[in-house]
Amino acid sequence: MAPKKKQTETKGKASASALGTKRKSTEKAESSPPKKSQKGEKPKKEAATPASQLPHEQKLALLRYLLTPEALAIAYPPIEPGKGEVDRPRSQQGPKPAPKRPKSEAANDSKSKQESASAPSYPSNLHLTPFQTLLISSLLSKPISHRLGLRSIATLFSPPYSYTTPQRLADAGVEGRRAALWDARTQHKEKTAEQLGSIVEGVSEMCEDTEEDREALGVVRGEAERLAAEEKGDSVASRRAAKSGITASLVEDIKGVGPGAVGIFMRRIQNQWPSVFPYADERSLKYAAELGLMAMPELPGEHEKGEEADEEREGKLFKGADDLLALMQESRKGQKDQYNDERDAFVRLLDVLIGLGLEKKTDEARKHVEEAK
């Protein structure tokens, strides 16, 4: 049976080459139905689902709900164990056999399960290291389903692997990374194991000082802050400059990281790197519009190329992020929640929007508030 085509997370520049590019992204619901197309026909650009905006008070109520643990649980249900997903073979020989796990690891499975509770996790942990955030962004931008991406992340970060630092990932070698990905029962295991190694090599070459600096991606952050500061207080221009610096550092210097991964990285790192706050990518705003929180910005079409179109697109996305942040700030006035920093709250809001959209739960969340009025 032919595999289903999967809806991926990133759009815009990352989708300019449609099929056949490694920049395609992955955050999607596994349950997406297949779309039929004639041979050689490129898939049409996904249009934002039209939805009427909610009355203002309902928008505020919905935003308060989206920041609750209940909404996060709906957006990110428990990941089911793998069911033997198999890579399509690159040749007639088929995929490589699964690597054998060391006996010591197999014997410590019970202990590993206990230790996994303290492992860094996505999306529940809002303060992962920048290096961990980069790994997550890379995995979620792969041409696999959102749930497979989440399962890959959980397996890599949890015992017995715990590949959460550049040194641990490097020490694992390609075979250790393959073992983790086989345990995750994901797809594209061989290629992903190689790309994770390339990320470690790129980060190590870029951040030569210490392991701590490599985990913090200090060089990348420093360049983003330097470029943002040159814009002297212009919010849109400074964020655009910071994004340009991050993109140049990650895409140009690290093999296997594309614009799609950069978008996810910026969405997730903005609570730790103020130079890019507030930031919301196209998909986040699309799902906010589906929920009736705002109107989707009218962005330039894919056929519109060049610096002017890019600046228009970025400007409208930054304006959309500003509008969504202002609405969230209003919804939190006089309210008590678990967020001490509005940047944490904004990152969590975007996490939930993405999860609800990819799980096809936006109608459920909107209905929750409409019925409570």
XYZ file of C-alpha atoms in Angstrom:
373
model
C 0.000 0.000 0.000
C 1.413 3.373 -0.919
C 2.291 5.598 2.043
C 0.001 8.529 2.788
C 1.215 11.984 1.955
C 1.745 13.970 5.123
C 0.976 17.559 5.966
C 4.156 19.261 7.147
C 4.689 22.095 9.516
C 6.695 24.827 7.800
C 5.664 26.862 4.826
C 6.799 30.051 3.093
C 10.382 29.900 1.908
C 10.792 26.365 3.190
C 8.067 25.099 0.862
C 9.249 26.943 -2.238
C 10.694 23.804 -3.757
C 7.665 21.665 -2.747
C 8.408 17.977 -3.284
C 12.009 16.780 -3.546
C 13.629 19.116 -1.043
C 15.117 18.325 2.305
C 13.680 21.572 3.655
C 10.152 20.117 3.887
C 8.854 20.182 7.463
C 6.861 17.748 9.480
C 4.635 18.962 12.219
C 1.310 17.364 11.237
C -1.422 15.099 12.453
C -0.853 11.422 11.663
C -4.504 11.112 10.791
C -4.322 13.454 7.786
C -6.155 11.866 4.844
C -4.199 11.264 1.658
C -4.513 13.789 -1.149
C -4.700 12.505 -4.700
C -2.777 14.226 -7.444
C -1.798 13.402 -10.981
C 1.712 12.167 -11.641
C 4.163 15.015 -11.690
C 1.680 17.491 -10.248
C 2.950 19.524 -7.327
C 0.596 19.739 -4.328
C -1.317 22.971 -4.056
C -0.421 25.383 -1.295
C -2.534 24.756 1.781
C -4.947 27.625 2.312
C -5.934 28.852 5.737
C -9.317 27.513 6.782
C -11.771 30.418 6.930
C -13.352 30.923 10.329
C -15.396 33.741 11.776
C -13.727 35.689 14.536
C -15.101 35.235 18.023
C -16.564 38.128 20.000
C -13.827 39.898 21.929
C -14.705 38.491 25.351
C -14.795 34.965 23.948
C -11.354 35.512 22.431
C -10.016 36.396 25.865
C -11.731 33.396 27.450
C -10.340 31.091 24.766
C -6.817 32.419 25.251
C -7.051 31.797 28.985
C -8.175 28.248 28.250
C -5.340 27.669 25.767
C -2.831 28.445 28.518
C -4.174 25.687 30.788
C -2.695 22.206 31.287
C -5.986 20.793 29.971
C -5.517 22.466 26.590
C -1.892 21.301 26.410
C -3.002 17.716 27.077
C -5.546 17.910 24.252
C -2.979 19.399 21.884
C -0.344 16.778 22.744
C -1.977 13.446 23.626
C 0.254 10.610 24.843
C 2.443 9.192 22.099
C 1.595 5.580 21.355
C 4.376 3.003 21.026
C 5.635 2.421 17.513
C 4.032 -0.237 15.352
C 6.997 -1.202 13.262
C 7.156 1.720 10.844
C 9.476 0.737 8.015
C 11.573 3.003 5.845
C 11.068 2.655 2.138
C 14.318 1.070 0.897
C 16.714 3.237 -1.066
C 17.730 0.171 -3.040
C 16.575 -3.373 -3.613
C 18.544 -4.440 -0.559
C 16.121 -2.535 1.672
C 16.895 -0.701 4.927
C 19.733 -1.731 7.189
C 18.879 -4.151 10.005
C 18.142 -2.693 13.407
C 21.273 -2.361 15.535
C 21.522 -4.573 18.598
C 21.265 -2.855 21.953
C 24.008 -3.578 24.487
C 23.037 -6.139 27.123
C 23.760 -3.595 29.838
C 21.140 -1.265 28.380
C 18.536 -3.992 28.072
C 19.132 -5.084 31.670
C 18.637 -1.561 32.942
C 15.301 -0.950 31.196
C 13.423 -0.815 34.512
C 15.798 1.768 35.929
C 15.654 3.707 32.671
C 11.891 4.025 32.913
C 12.252 5.591 36.348
C 14.949 7.980 35.152
C 12.929 9.020 32.106
C 10.617 11.035 34.340
C 13.442 13.536 34.918
C 14.557 13.678 31.281
C 14.030 16.957 29.397
C 10.805 16.751 27.439
C 8.995 18.570 24.662
C 6.655 20.417 24.748
C 6.167 20.364 28.540
C 9.605 21.831 29.325
C 9.703 25.511 28.384
C 13.405 25.969 29.131
C 15.280 23.369 27.156
C 18.826 24.301 26.231
C 19.240 26.034 22.872
C 21.071 22.938 21.593
C 18.155 20.711 22.621
C 15.784 23.167 20.960
C 17.845 22.953 17.772
C 17.633 19.145 17.792
C 13.877 19.310 18.332
C 13.481 21.832 15.520
C 15.474 19.675 13.136
C 13.472 16.533 13.952
C 10.122 18.308 13.661
C 11.080 19.696 10.259
C 11.640 16.225 8.788
C 9.209 14.739 6.217
C 7.601 12.489 8.827
C 4.428 12.870 10.840
C 4.255 15.145 13.865
C 3.746 12.207 16.216
C 6.722 10.323 14.835
C 8.790 13.460 15.363
C 7.612 13.725 18.963
C 8.370 10.061 19.590
C 11.864 10.466 18.140
C 12.511 13.413 20.453
C 11.262 11.554 23.521
C 13.392 8.496 22.742
C 16.584 10.446 22.059
C 16.246 12.529 25.235
C 15.232 9.693 27.579
C 17.246 6.821 29.090
C 18.965 4.661 28.075
C 20.138 7.154 25.446
C 19.842 10.637 26.998
C 21.380 12.332 23.952
C 20.761 15.814 25.332
C 24.175 17.468 24.892
C 26.607 17.850 21.998
C 29.134 15.617 23.748
C 26.676 12.790 24.417
C 25.368 12.864 20.880
C 28.912 12.859 19.493
C 30.027 10.045 21.801
C 27.060 7.935 20.693
C 28.394 7.762 17.161
C 26.218 6.974 14.189
C 25.419 3.491 15.519
C 24.231 4.841 18.860
C 22.029 7.376 17.119
C 20.684 4.666 14.834
C 19.825 2.525 17.855
C 17.783 5.326 19.417
C 15.906 6.030 16.199
C 15.166 2.335 15.700
C 13.788 2.212 19.244
C 11.627 5.218 18.358
C 10.264 3.211 15.410
C 10.381 6.302 13.269
C 11.136 6.732 9.573
C 14.249 7.900 7.694
C 16.355 6.515 10.548
C 19.614 6.174 8.628
C 19.546 9.652 7.137
C 18.416 11.245 10.399
C 21.220 9.527 12.354
C 23.733 11.011 9.915
C 22.137 14.465 10.052
C 22.193 14.519 13.854
C 25.918 13.870 13.610
C 26.263 16.755 11.160
C 24.475 19.059 13.596
C 26.912 18.138 16.365
C 29.879 18.710 14.056
C 28.530 22.063 12.891
C 27.804 23.283 16.413
C 31.223 22.126 17.638
C 33.010 23.972 14.832
C 30.927 27.108 15.357
C 31.165 27.197 19.159
C 34.746 26.115 19.827
C 35.158 27.386 23.391
C 33.402 25.074 25.847
C 30.686 22.438 26.032
C 28.571 24.964 27.912
C 28.878 27.423 25.034
C 27.947 24.698 22.554
C 24.832 23.832 24.571
C 23.903 27.525 24.737
C 24.706 28.187 21.048
C 26.434 31.295 22.337
C 27.849 32.352 18.978
C 24.413 32.209 17.333
C 22.759 34.185 20.110
C 25.532 36.760 20.139
C 25.213 37.370 16.400
C 21.426 37.702 16.646
C 21.700 40.222 19.480
C 24.417 42.208 17.703
C 22.379 42.566 14.524
C 19.192 43.386 16.441
C 20.959 46.114 18.434
C 22.065 47.841 15.232
C 18.420 48.626 14.427
C 18.201 50.887 17.507
C 14.753 50.143 18.856
C 12.815 49.447 15.644
C 10.924 46.330 16.756
C 10.212 44.836 13.341
C 13.619 45.697 11.893
C 15.449 44.341 14.943
C 13.555 41.047 14.863
C 14.141 40.751 11.135
C 17.852 41.341 11.680
C 17.979 38.781 14.499
C 16.204 36.225 12.334
C 18.647 36.901 9.514
C 21.576 36.297 11.843
C 20.122 33.069 13.215
C 19.309 31.808 9.731
C 22.793 32.577 8.443
C 24.447 30.845 11.390
C 22.314 27.718 11.405
C 21.509 27.135 7.733
C 24.849 28.143 6.251
C 27.112 26.628 8.904
C 25.265 23.459 9.941
C 24.500 20.736 7.424
C 20.986 19.355 7.790
C 19.361 22.495 9.211
C 17.006 24.289 6.839
C 14.761 27.374 6.983
C 11.901 25.221 8.265
C 13.913 24.172 11.306
C 14.947 27.791 11.885
C 11.292 28.863 12.068
C 10.522 26.216 14.694
C 13.709 27.113 16.572
C 12.801 30.808 16.737
C 9.257 30.058 17.826
C 10.594 27.988 20.711
C 13.725 29.945 21.752
C 12.131 33.400 21.993
C 11.443 33.087 25.723
C 15.214 32.772 26.258
C 16.458 35.037 23.457
C 14.636 38.395 23.754
C 16.030 39.653 20.444
C 13.462 37.568 18.507
C 10.447 38.161 20.793
C 7.617 38.205 19.886
C 7.749 35.771 16.992
C 5.019 33.635 15.423
C 5.374 31.648 12.231
C 2.756 31.347 9.519
C 1.351 28.079 10.801
C 0.841 29.423 14.331
C -1.110 32.389 12.997
C -3.095 30.128 10.670
C -4.344 28.060 13.597
C -5.022 31.196 15.648
C -7.228 32.346 12.767
C -8.958 28.949 12.615
C -9.830 29.356 16.281
C -11.350 32.775 15.612
C -8.745 34.696 17.586
C -7.640 36.925 14.720
C -7.690 37.355 10.966
C -4.953 35.591 9.039
C -2.521 38.133 7.555
C -2.644 38.346 3.766
C 0.826 37.168 2.825
C 2.516 37.358 -0.581
C 1.901 34.287 -2.723
C 4.535 31.641 -3.365
C 5.025 33.001 -6.881
C 6.107 36.377 -5.477
C 9.864 36.229 -5.061
C 12.594 38.636 -4.126
C 13.697 40.778 -1.215
C 10.636 43.031 -1.324
C 8.220 40.089 -1.076
C 10.301 38.538 1.707
C 10.235 41.759 3.708
C 6.491 42.106 3.210
C 5.920 38.537 4.380
C 8.118 38.936 7.453
C 6.594 42.290 8.307
C 3.071 40.878 8.257
C 4.095 37.855 10.313
C 5.738 40.104 12.904
C 2.590 42.270 12.968
C 0.505 39.131 13.472
C 2.751 38.102 16.373
C 2.374 41.565 17.910
C -1.421 41.403 17.635
C -1.611 37.911 19.118
C 0.697 38.893 21.980
C -1.385 41.988 22.763
C -4.533 39.876 22.883
C -2.853 37.342 25.169
C -1.621 40.110 27.460
C -5.158 41.455 27.771
C -6.522 37.989 28.544
C -4.047 37.552 31.426
C -4.768 40.863 33.169
C -5.922 40.170 36.700
C -5.624 36.418 36.141
C -3.406 33.911 37.916
C -1.704 31.190 35.928
C 1.503 29.190 36.117
C 3.540 31.569 33.964
C 5.776 34.125 35.659
C 7.062 35.509 32.366
C 4.862 36.547 29.453
C 7.435 35.147 27.043
C 6.933 31.707 28.578
C 3.175 32.148 28.252
C 3.504 33.170 24.603
C 5.690 30.174 23.743
C 3.208 27.877 25.458
C 0.335 29.502 23.543
C 2.095 28.821 20.237
C 2.868 25.243 21.323
C -0.820 24.644 21.977
C -1.941 26.317 18.748
C 0.406 24.094 16.743
C -0.646 20.948 18.579
C -4.366 21.649 18.290
C -4.030 22.384 14.602
C -2.014 19.290 13.784
C -4.261 17.070 15.893
C -7.333 18.571 14.181
C -8.640 19.779 17.551
C -9.197 23.488 16.853
C -12.966 23.020 16.605
C -12.973 21.157 19.916
C -11.111 23.972 21.677
C -13.329 26.653 20.189
C -16.457 24.695 21.096
C -15.219 24.396 24.681
C -15.336 28.177 25.089
C -18.503 28.752 23.072
C -20.397 26.271 25.252
C -19.074 27.897 28.417
C -20.378 31.368 27.567
